[in-house]
């Protein structure tokens, strides 16, 4: 018993059928949904973001801690509906999480990725 042809293939030779409709040009937009901690990362000037990445690489959470103060200096975030002090404390909480979990390497890795996000956001801003 022979297997039946798959959808879109003819019985002879396994070639796609000629009667298939051409694909329409549909554009799909993908938008990343960020949690509140990640959305609290401030858009800083590029040199400041690079310094925070450097600090986060060698002392987990230190660059995130420094970046929290840029929020008080007027750096914008992806949380426009939250008060400046709330966003500041979200960044302090992220820094504490990074510091406390650095012992098991999770915080250190998180800290480095956080710094890379800061640099990416700063490059988009400039």
PDB file of N, CA, C and O in Angstrom, residues 32-89:
ATOM      1  N   UNK A  32       7.724  43.292  21.688  1.00  0.00           N
ATOM      2  CA  UNK A  32       8.153  42.593  22.894  1.00  0.00           C
ATOM      3  C   UNK A  32       7.408  43.142  24.101  1.00  0.00           C
ATOM      4  O   UNK A  32       7.314  44.346  24.295  1.00  0.00           O
ATOM      5  N   UNK A  33       6.861  42.239  24.889  1.00  0.00           N
ATOM      6  CA  UNK A  33       6.179  42.658  26.114  1.00  0.00           C
ATOM      7  C   UNK A  33       7.176  42.556  27.264  1.00  0.00           C
ATOM      8  O   UNK A  33       7.727  41.501  27.525  1.00  0.00           O
ATOM      9  N   UNK A  34       7.420  43.679  27.913  1.00  0.00           N
ATOM     10  CA  UNK A  34       8.387  43.723  29.010  1.00  0.00           C
ATOM     11  C   UNK A  34       7.663  43.716  30.339  1.00  0.00           C
ATOM     12  O   UNK A  34       6.619  44.337  30.493  1.00  0.00           O
ATOM     13  N   UNK A  35       8.258  43.046  31.314  1.00  0.00           N
ATOM     14  CA  UNK A  35       7.747  43.087  32.674  1.00  0.00           C
ATOM     15  C   UNK A  35       8.109  44.418  33.312  1.00  0.00           C
ATOM     16  O   UNK A  35       8.889  45.203  32.759  1.00  0.00           O
ATOM     17  N   UNK A  36       7.566  44.697  34.494  1.00  0.00           N
ATOM     18  CA  UNK A  36       7.822  46.000  35.112  1.00  0.00           C
ATOM     19  C   UNK A  36       9.287  46.256  35.454  1.00  0.00           C
ATOM     20  O   UNK A  36       9.756  47.382  35.310  1.00  0.00           O
ATOM     21  N   UNK A  37      10.025  45.237  35.861  1.00  0.00           N
ATOM     22  CA  UNK A  37      11.447  45.451  36.178  1.00  0.00           C
ATOM     23  C   UNK A  37      12.224  45.798  34.917  1.00  0.00           C
ATOM     24  O   UNK A  37      13.056  46.697  34.908  1.00  0.00           O
ATOM     25  N   UNK A  38      11.977  45.060  33.854  1.00  0.00           N
ATOM     26  CA  UNK A  38      12.716  45.282  32.606  1.00  0.00           C
ATOM     27  C   UNK A  38      12.300  46.594  31.947  1.00  0.00           C
ATOM     28  O   UNK A  38      13.107  47.279  31.334  1.00  0.00           O
ATOM     29  N   UNK A  39      11.032  46.942  32.063  1.00  0.00           N
ATOM     30  CA  UNK A  39      10.556  48.199  31.484  1.00  0.00           C
ATOM     31  C   UNK A  39      11.071  49.405  32.257  1.00  0.00           C
ATOM     32  O   UNK A  39      11.028  50.531  31.761  1.00  0.00           O
ATOM     33  N   UNK A  40      11.567  49.193  33.472  1.00  0.00           N
ATOM     34  CA  UNK A  40      12.080  50.288  34.297  1.00  0.00           C
ATOM     35  C   UNK A  40      13.522  50.659  33.944  1.00  0.00           C
ATOM     36  O   UNK A  40      14.050  51.622  34.492  1.00  0.00           O
ATOM     37  N   UNK A  41      14.163  49.919  33.036  1.00  0.00           N
ATOM     38  CA  UNK A  41      15.537  50.257  32.641  1.00  0.00           C
ATOM     39  C   UNK A  41      15.513  51.620  31.945  1.00  0.00           C
ATOM     40  O   UNK A  41      14.792  51.809  30.973  1.00  0.00           O
ATOM     41  N   UNK A  42      16.301  52.578  32.436  1.00  0.00           N
ATOM     42  CA  UNK A  42      16.251  53.928  31.862  1.00  0.00           C
ATOM     43  C   UNK A  42      17.006  54.053  30.541  1.00  0.00           C
ATOM     44  O   UNK A  42      17.964  53.327  30.289  1.00  0.00           O
ATOM     45  N   UNK A  43      16.527  54.977  29.718  1.00  0.00           N
ATOM     46  CA  UNK A  43      17.225  55.348  28.480  1.00  0.00           C
ATOM     47  C   UNK A  43      18.278  56.388  28.879  1.00  0.00           C
ATOM     48  O   UNK A  43      17.945  57.530  29.152  1.00  0.00           O
ATOM     49  N   UNK A  44      19.538  55.970  28.917  1.00  0.00           N
ATOM     50  CA  UNK A  44      20.618  56.849  29.370  1.00  0.00           C
ATOM     51  C   UNK A  44      21.469  57.283  28.180  1.00  0.00           C
ATOM     52  O   UNK A  44      21.400  56.679  27.112  1.00  0.00           O
ATOM     53  N   UNK A  45      22.304  58.303  28.363  1.00  0.00           N
ATOM     54  CA  UNK A  45      23.295  58.618  27.332  1.00  0.00           C
ATOM     55  C   UNK A  45      24.230  57.421  27.135  1.00  0.00           C
ATOM     56  O   UNK A  45      24.504  56.670  28.088  1.00  0.00           O
ATOM     57  N   UNK A  46      24.708  57.226  25.917  1.00  0.00           N
ATOM     58  CA  UNK A  46      25.497  56.047  25.570  1.00  0.00           C
ATOM     59  C   UNK A  46      26.716  55.839  26.481  1.00  0.00           C
ATOM     60  O   UNK A  46      26.928  54.726  26.972  1.00  0.00           O
ATOM     61  N   UNK A  47      27.538  56.880  26.753  1.00  0.00           N
ATOM     62  CA  UNK A  47      28.703  56.652  27.633  1.00  0.00           C
ATOM     63  C   UNK A  47      28.315  56.183  29.040  1.00  0.00           C
ATOM     64  O   UNK A  47      28.988  55.335  29.621  1.00  0.00           O
ATOM     65  N   UNK A  48      27.220  56.695  29.571  1.00  0.00           N
ATOM     66  CA  UNK A  48      26.767  56.290  30.906  1.00  0.00           C
ATOM     67  C   UNK A  48      26.319  54.829  30.879  1.00  0.00           C
ATOM     68  O   UNK A  48      26.617  54.056  31.800  1.00  0.00           O
ATOM     69  N   UNK A  49      25.636  54.429  29.809  1.00  0.00           N
ATOM     70  CA  UNK A  49      25.185  53.040  29.682  1.00  0.00           C
ATOM     71  C   UNK A  49      26.376  52.081  29.589  1.00  0.00           C
ATOM     72  O   UNK A  49      26.358  51.000  30.176  1.00  0.00           O
ATOM     73  N   UNK A  50      27.425  52.493  28.874  1.00  0.00           N
ATOM     74  CA  UNK A  50      28.619  51.648  28.757  1.00  0.00           C
ATOM     75  C   UNK A  50      29.310  51.519  30.122  1.00  0.00           C
ATOM     76  O   UNK A  50      29.764  50.432  30.500  1.00  0.00           O
ATOM     77  N   UNK A  51      29.361  52.603  30.873  1.00  0.00           N
ATOM     78  CA  UNK A  51      29.950  52.556  32.226  1.00  0.00           C
ATOM     79  C   UNK A  51      29.130  51.624  33.116  1.00  0.00           C
ATOM     80  O   UNK A  51      29.689  50.809  33.865  1.00  0.00           O
ATOM     81  N   UNK A  52      27.792  51.691  33.021  1.00  0.00           N
ATOM     82  CA  UNK A  52      26.937  50.806  33.827  1.00  0.00           C
ATOM     83  C   UNK A  52      27.133  49.343  33.425  1.00  0.00           C
ATOM     84  O   UNK A  52      27.147  48.464  34.290  1.00  0.00           O
ATOM     85  N   UNK A  53      27.298  49.078  32.130  1.00  0.00           N
ATOM     86  CA  UNK A  53      27.585  47.711  31.679  1.00  0.00           C
ATOM     87  C   UNK A  53      28.909  47.232  32.257  1.00  0.00           C
ATOM     88  O   UNK A  53      29.014  46.102  32.762  1.00  0.00           O
ATOM     89  N   UNK A  54      29.920  48.089  32.226  1.00  0.00           N
ATOM     90  CA  UNK A  54      31.233  47.749  32.776  1.00  0.00           C
ATOM     91  C   UNK A  54      31.120  47.438  34.274  1.00  0.00           C
ATOM     92  O   UNK A  54      31.655  46.441  34.753  1.00  0.00           O
ATOM     93  N   UNK A  55      30.399  48.295  35.002  1.00  0.00           N
ATOM     94  CA  UNK A  55      30.220  48.077  36.448  1.00  0.00           C
ATOM     95  C   UNK A  55      29.455  46.784  36.720  1.00  0.00           C
ATOM     96  O   UNK A  55      29.818  46.019  37.617  1.00  0.00           O
ATOM     97  N   UNK A  56      28.405  46.532  35.938  1.00  0.00           N
ATOM     98  CA  UNK A  56      27.619  45.308  36.128  1.00  0.00           C
ATOM     99  C   UNK A  56      28.422  44.049  35.817  1.00  0.00           C
ATOM    100  O   UNK A  56      28.154  42.990  36.373  1.00  0.00           O
ATOM    101  N   UNK A  57      29.395  44.167  34.924  1.00  0.00           N
ATOM    102  CA  UNK A  57      30.201  43.007  34.553  1.00  0.00           C
ATOM    103  C   UNK A  57      31.129  42.594  35.688  1.00  0.00           C
ATOM    104  O   UNK A  57      31.323  41.397  35.927  1.00  0.00           O
ATOM    105  N   UNK A  58      31.676  43.567  36.383  1.00  0.00           N
ATOM    106  CA  UNK A  58      32.668  43.252  37.405  1.00  0.00           C
ATOM    107  C   UNK A  58      32.114  43.248  38.829  1.00  0.00           C
ATOM    108  O   UNK A  58      32.637  42.553  39.690  1.00  0.00           O
ATOM    109  N   UNK A  59      31.075  44.026  39.092  1.00  0.00           N
ATOM    110  CA  UNK A  59      30.419  44.027  40.407  1.00  0.00           C
ATOM    111  C   UNK A  59      28.917  43.937  40.147  1.00  0.00           C
ATOM    112  O   UNK A  59      28.281  44.948  39.851  1.00  0.00           O
ATOM    113  N   UNK A  60      28.357  42.731  40.203  1.00  0.00           N
ATOM    114  CA  UNK A  60      26.943  42.561  39.843  1.00  0.00           C
ATOM    115  C   UNK A  60      26.017  43.496  40.617  1.00  0.00           C
ATOM    116  O   UNK A  60      26.099  43.609  41.835  1.00  0.00           O
ATOM    117  N   UNK A  61      25.162  44.188  39.886  1.00  0.00           N
ATOM    118  CA  UNK A  61      24.175  45.077  40.479  1.00  0.00           C
ATOM    119  C   UNK A  61      24.627  46.512  40.650  1.00  0.00           C
ATOM    120  O   UNK A  61      23.794  47.403  40.796  1.00  0.00           O
ATOM    121  N   UNK A  62      25.928  46.770  40.598  1.00  0.00           N
ATOM    122  CA  UNK A  62      26.417  48.135  40.820  1.00  0.00           C
ATOM    123  C   UNK A  62      25.985  49.079  39.694  1.00  0.00           C
ATOM    124  O   UNK A  62      25.539  50.195  39.953  1.00  0.00           O
ATOM    125  N   UNK A  63      26.092  48.633  38.463  1.00  0.00           N
ATOM    126  CA  UNK A  63      25.664  49.462  37.328  1.00  0.00           C
ATOM    127  C   UNK A  63      24.167  49.702  37.336  1.00  0.00           C
ATOM    128  O   UNK A  63      23.697  50.793  37.004  1.00  0.00           O
ATOM    129  N   UNK A  64      23.404  48.703  37.748  1.00  0.00           N
ATOM    130  CA  UNK A  64      21.949  48.858  37.855  1.00  0.00           C
ATOM    131  C   UNK A  64      21.610  49.844  38.962  1.00  0.00           C
ATOM    132  O   UNK A  64      20.707  50.669  38.821  1.00  0.00           O
ATOM    133  N   UNK A  65      22.357  49.786  40.039  1.00  0.00           N
ATOM    134  CA  UNK A  65      22.173  50.724  41.145  1.00  0.00           C
ATOM    135  C   UNK A  65      22.450  52.157  40.681  1.00  0.00           C
ATOM    136  O   UNK A  65      21.691  53.074  40.972  1.00  0.00           O
ATOM    137  N   UNK A  66      23.539  52.348  39.932  1.00  0.00           N
ATOM    138  CA  UNK A  66      23.882  53.685  39.406  1.00  0.00           C
ATOM    139  C   UNK A  66      22.805  54.157  38.434  1.00  0.00           C
ATOM    140  O   UNK A  66      22.408  55.329  38.444  1.00  0.00           O
ATOM    141  N   UNK A  67      22.310  53.240  37.600  1.00  0.00           N
ATOM    142  CA  UNK A  67      21.299  53.627  36.612  1.00  0.00           C
ATOM    143  C   UNK A  67      19.990  54.061  37.268  1.00  0.00           C
ATOM    144  O   UNK A  67      19.234  54.841  36.685  1.00  0.00           O
ATOM    145  N   UNK A  68      19.733  53.575  38.484  1.00  0.00           N
ATOM    146  CA  UNK A  68      18.515  53.986  39.185  1.00  0.00           C
ATOM    147  C   UNK A  68      18.527  55.491  39.439  1.00  0.00           C
ATOM    148  O   UNK A  68      17.480  56.147  39.382  1.00  0.00           O
ATOM    149  N   UNK A  69      19.690  56.052  39.686  1.00  0.00           N
ATOM    150  CA  UNK A  69      19.785  57.488  39.960  1.00  0.00           C
ATOM    151  C   UNK A  69      19.613  58.330  38.701  1.00  0.00           C
ATOM    152  O   UNK A  69      19.256  59.502  38.794  1.00  0.00           O
ATOM    153  N   UNK A  70      19.829  57.741  37.531  1.00  0.00           N
ATOM    154  CA  UNK A  70      19.580  58.499  36.293  1.00  0.00           C
ATOM    155  C   UNK A  70      18.087  58.733  36.098  1.00  0.00           C
ATOM    156  O   UNK A  70      17.695  59.695  35.445  1.00  0.00           O
ATOM    157  N   UNK A  71      17.268  57.857  36.682  1.00  0.00           N
ATOM    158  CA  UNK A  71      15.816  58.064  36.617  1.00  0.00           C
ATOM    159  C   UNK A  71      15.449  59.330  37.384  1.00  0.00           C
ATOM    160  O   UNK A  71      14.630  60.128  36.935  1.00  0.00           O
ATOM    161  N   UNK A  72      16.096  59.541  38.539  1.00  0.00           N
ATOM    162  CA  UNK A  72      15.836  60.750  39.329  1.00  0.00           C
ATOM    163  C   UNK A  72      16.349  61.999  38.622  1.00  0.00           C
ATOM    164  O   UNK A  72      15.890  63.105  38.913  1.00  0.00           O
ATOM    165  N   UNK A  73      17.305  61.805  37.691  1.00  0.00           N
ATOM    166  CA  UNK A  73      17.836  62.941  36.930  1.00  0.00           C
ATOM    167  C   UNK A  73      17.054  63.191  35.645  1.00  0.00           C
ATOM    168  O   UNK A  73      17.453  64.025  34.836  1.00  0.00           O
ATOM    169  N   UNK A  74      15.982  62.444  35.432  1.00  0.00           N
ATOM    170  CA  UNK A  74      15.119  62.713  34.282  1.00  0.00           C
ATOM    171  C   UNK A  74      15.210  61.727  33.139  1.00  0.00           C
ATOM    172  O   UNK A  74      14.584  61.956  32.100  1.00  0.00           O
ATOM    173  N   UNK A  75      15.948  60.634  33.280  1.00  0.00           N
ATOM    174  CA  UNK A  75      16.010  59.645  32.204  1.00  0.00           C
ATOM    175  C   UNK A  75      14.641  58.997  32.050  1.00  0.00           C
ATOM    176  O   UNK A  75      13.984  58.657  33.030  1.00  0.00           O
ATOM    177  N   UNK A  76      14.198  58.839  30.811  1.00  0.00           N
ATOM    178  CA  UNK A  76      12.879  58.246  30.579  1.00  0.00           C
ATOM    179  C   UNK A  76      12.971  56.724  30.564  1.00  0.00           C
ATOM    180  O   UNK A  76      14.042  56.160  30.366  1.00  0.00           O
ATOM    181  N   UNK A  77      11.839  56.079  30.793  1.00  0.00           N
ATOM    182  CA  UNK A  77      11.763  54.621  30.798  1.00  0.00           C
ATOM    183  C   UNK A  77      10.549  54.202  29.971  1.00  0.00           C
ATOM    184  O   UNK A  77       9.824  55.044  29.442  1.00  0.00           O
ATOM    185  N   UNK A  78      10.309  52.908  29.898  1.00  0.00           N
ATOM    186  CA  UNK A  78       9.122  52.403  29.206  1.00  0.00           C
ATOM    187  C   UNK A  78       7.921  52.312  30.151  1.00  0.00           C
ATOM    188  O   UNK A  78       6.938  51.645  29.845  1.00  0.00           O
ATOM    189  N   UNK A  79       8.008  52.975  31.295  1.00  0.00           N
ATOM    190  CA  UNK A  79       6.903  53.036  32.256  1.00  0.00           C
ATOM    191  C   UNK A  79       6.469  54.490  32.441  1.00  0.00           C
ATOM    192  O   UNK A  79       6.648  55.086  33.510  1.00  0.00           O
ATOM    193  N   UNK A  80       5.878  55.105  31.420  1.00  0.00           N
ATOM    194  CA  UNK A  80       5.526  56.526  31.530  1.00  0.00           C
ATOM    195  C   UNK A  80       4.395  56.796  32.516  1.00  0.00           C
ATOM    196  O   UNK A  80       4.283  57.901  33.035  1.00  0.00           O
ATOM    197  N   UNK A  81       3.568  55.786  32.805  1.00  0.00           N
ATOM    198  CA  UNK A  81       2.432  56.001  33.696  1.00  0.00           C
ATOM    199  C   UNK A  81       2.797  55.869  35.180  1.00  0.00           C
ATOM    200  O   UNK A  81       1.985  56.159  36.035  1.00  0.00           O
ATOM    201  N   UNK A  82       4.020  55.460  35.465  1.00  0.00           N
ATOM    202  CA  UNK A  82       4.453  55.311  36.864  1.00  0.00           C
ATOM    203  C   UNK A  82       5.222  56.544  37.311  1.00  0.00           C
ATOM    204  O   UNK A  82       5.903  57.186  36.524  1.00  0.00           O
ATOM    205  N   UNK A  83       5.145  56.843  38.592  1.00  0.00           N
ATOM    206  CA  UNK A  83       5.858  57.987  39.155  1.00  0.00           C
ATOM    207  C   UNK A  83       7.357  57.706  39.173  1.00  0.00           C
ATOM    208  O   UNK A  83       7.795  56.562  39.263  1.00  0.00           O
ATOM    209  N   UNK A  84       8.132  58.759  39.095  1.00  0.00           N
ATOM    210  CA  UNK A  84       9.591  58.664  39.051  1.00  0.00           C
ATOM    211  C   UNK A  84      10.154  57.874  40.241  1.00  0.00           C
ATOM    212  O   UNK A  84      11.062  57.060  40.080  1.00  0.00           O
ATOM    213  N   UNK A  85       9.610  58.093  41.425  1.00  0.00           N
ATOM    214  CA  UNK A  85      10.102  57.393  42.620  1.00  0.00           C
ATOM    215  C   UNK A  85       9.825  55.895  42.544  1.00  0.00           C
ATOM    216  O   UNK A  85      10.647  55.081  42.973  1.00  0.00           O
ATOM    217  N   UNK A  86       8.681  55.520  41.976  1.00  0.00           N
ATOM    218  CA  UNK A  86       8.344  54.100  41.826  1.00  0.00           C
ATOM    219  C   UNK A  86       9.327  53.419  40.878  1.00  0.00           C
ATOM    220  O   UNK A  86       9.806  52.313  41.155  1.00  0.00           O
ATOM    221  N   UNK A  87       9.657  54.084  39.781  1.00  0.00           N
ATOM    222  CA  UNK A  87      10.613  53.529  38.814  1.00  0.00           C
ATOM    223  C   UNK A  87      12.002  53.458  39.445  1.00  0.00           C
ATOM    224  O   UNK A  87      12.745  52.489  39.230  1.00  0.00           O
ATOM    225  N   UNK A  88      12.358  54.456  40.241  1.00  0.00           N
ATOM    226  CA  UNK A  88      13.637  54.434  40.954  1.00  0.00           C
ATOM    227  C   UNK A  88      13.719  53.196  41.846  1.00  0.00           C
ATOM    228  O   UNK A  88      14.709  52.464  41.826  1.00  0.00           O
ATOM    229  N   UNK A  89      12.661  52.928  42.630  1.00  0.00           N
ATOM    230  CA  UNK A  89      12.681  51.782  43.542  1.00  0.00           C
ATOM    231  C   UNK A  89      12.637  50.451  42.797  1.00  0.00           C
ATOM    232  O   UNK A  89      13.189  49.456  43.274  1.00  0.00           O
TER     233      UNK A  89
END
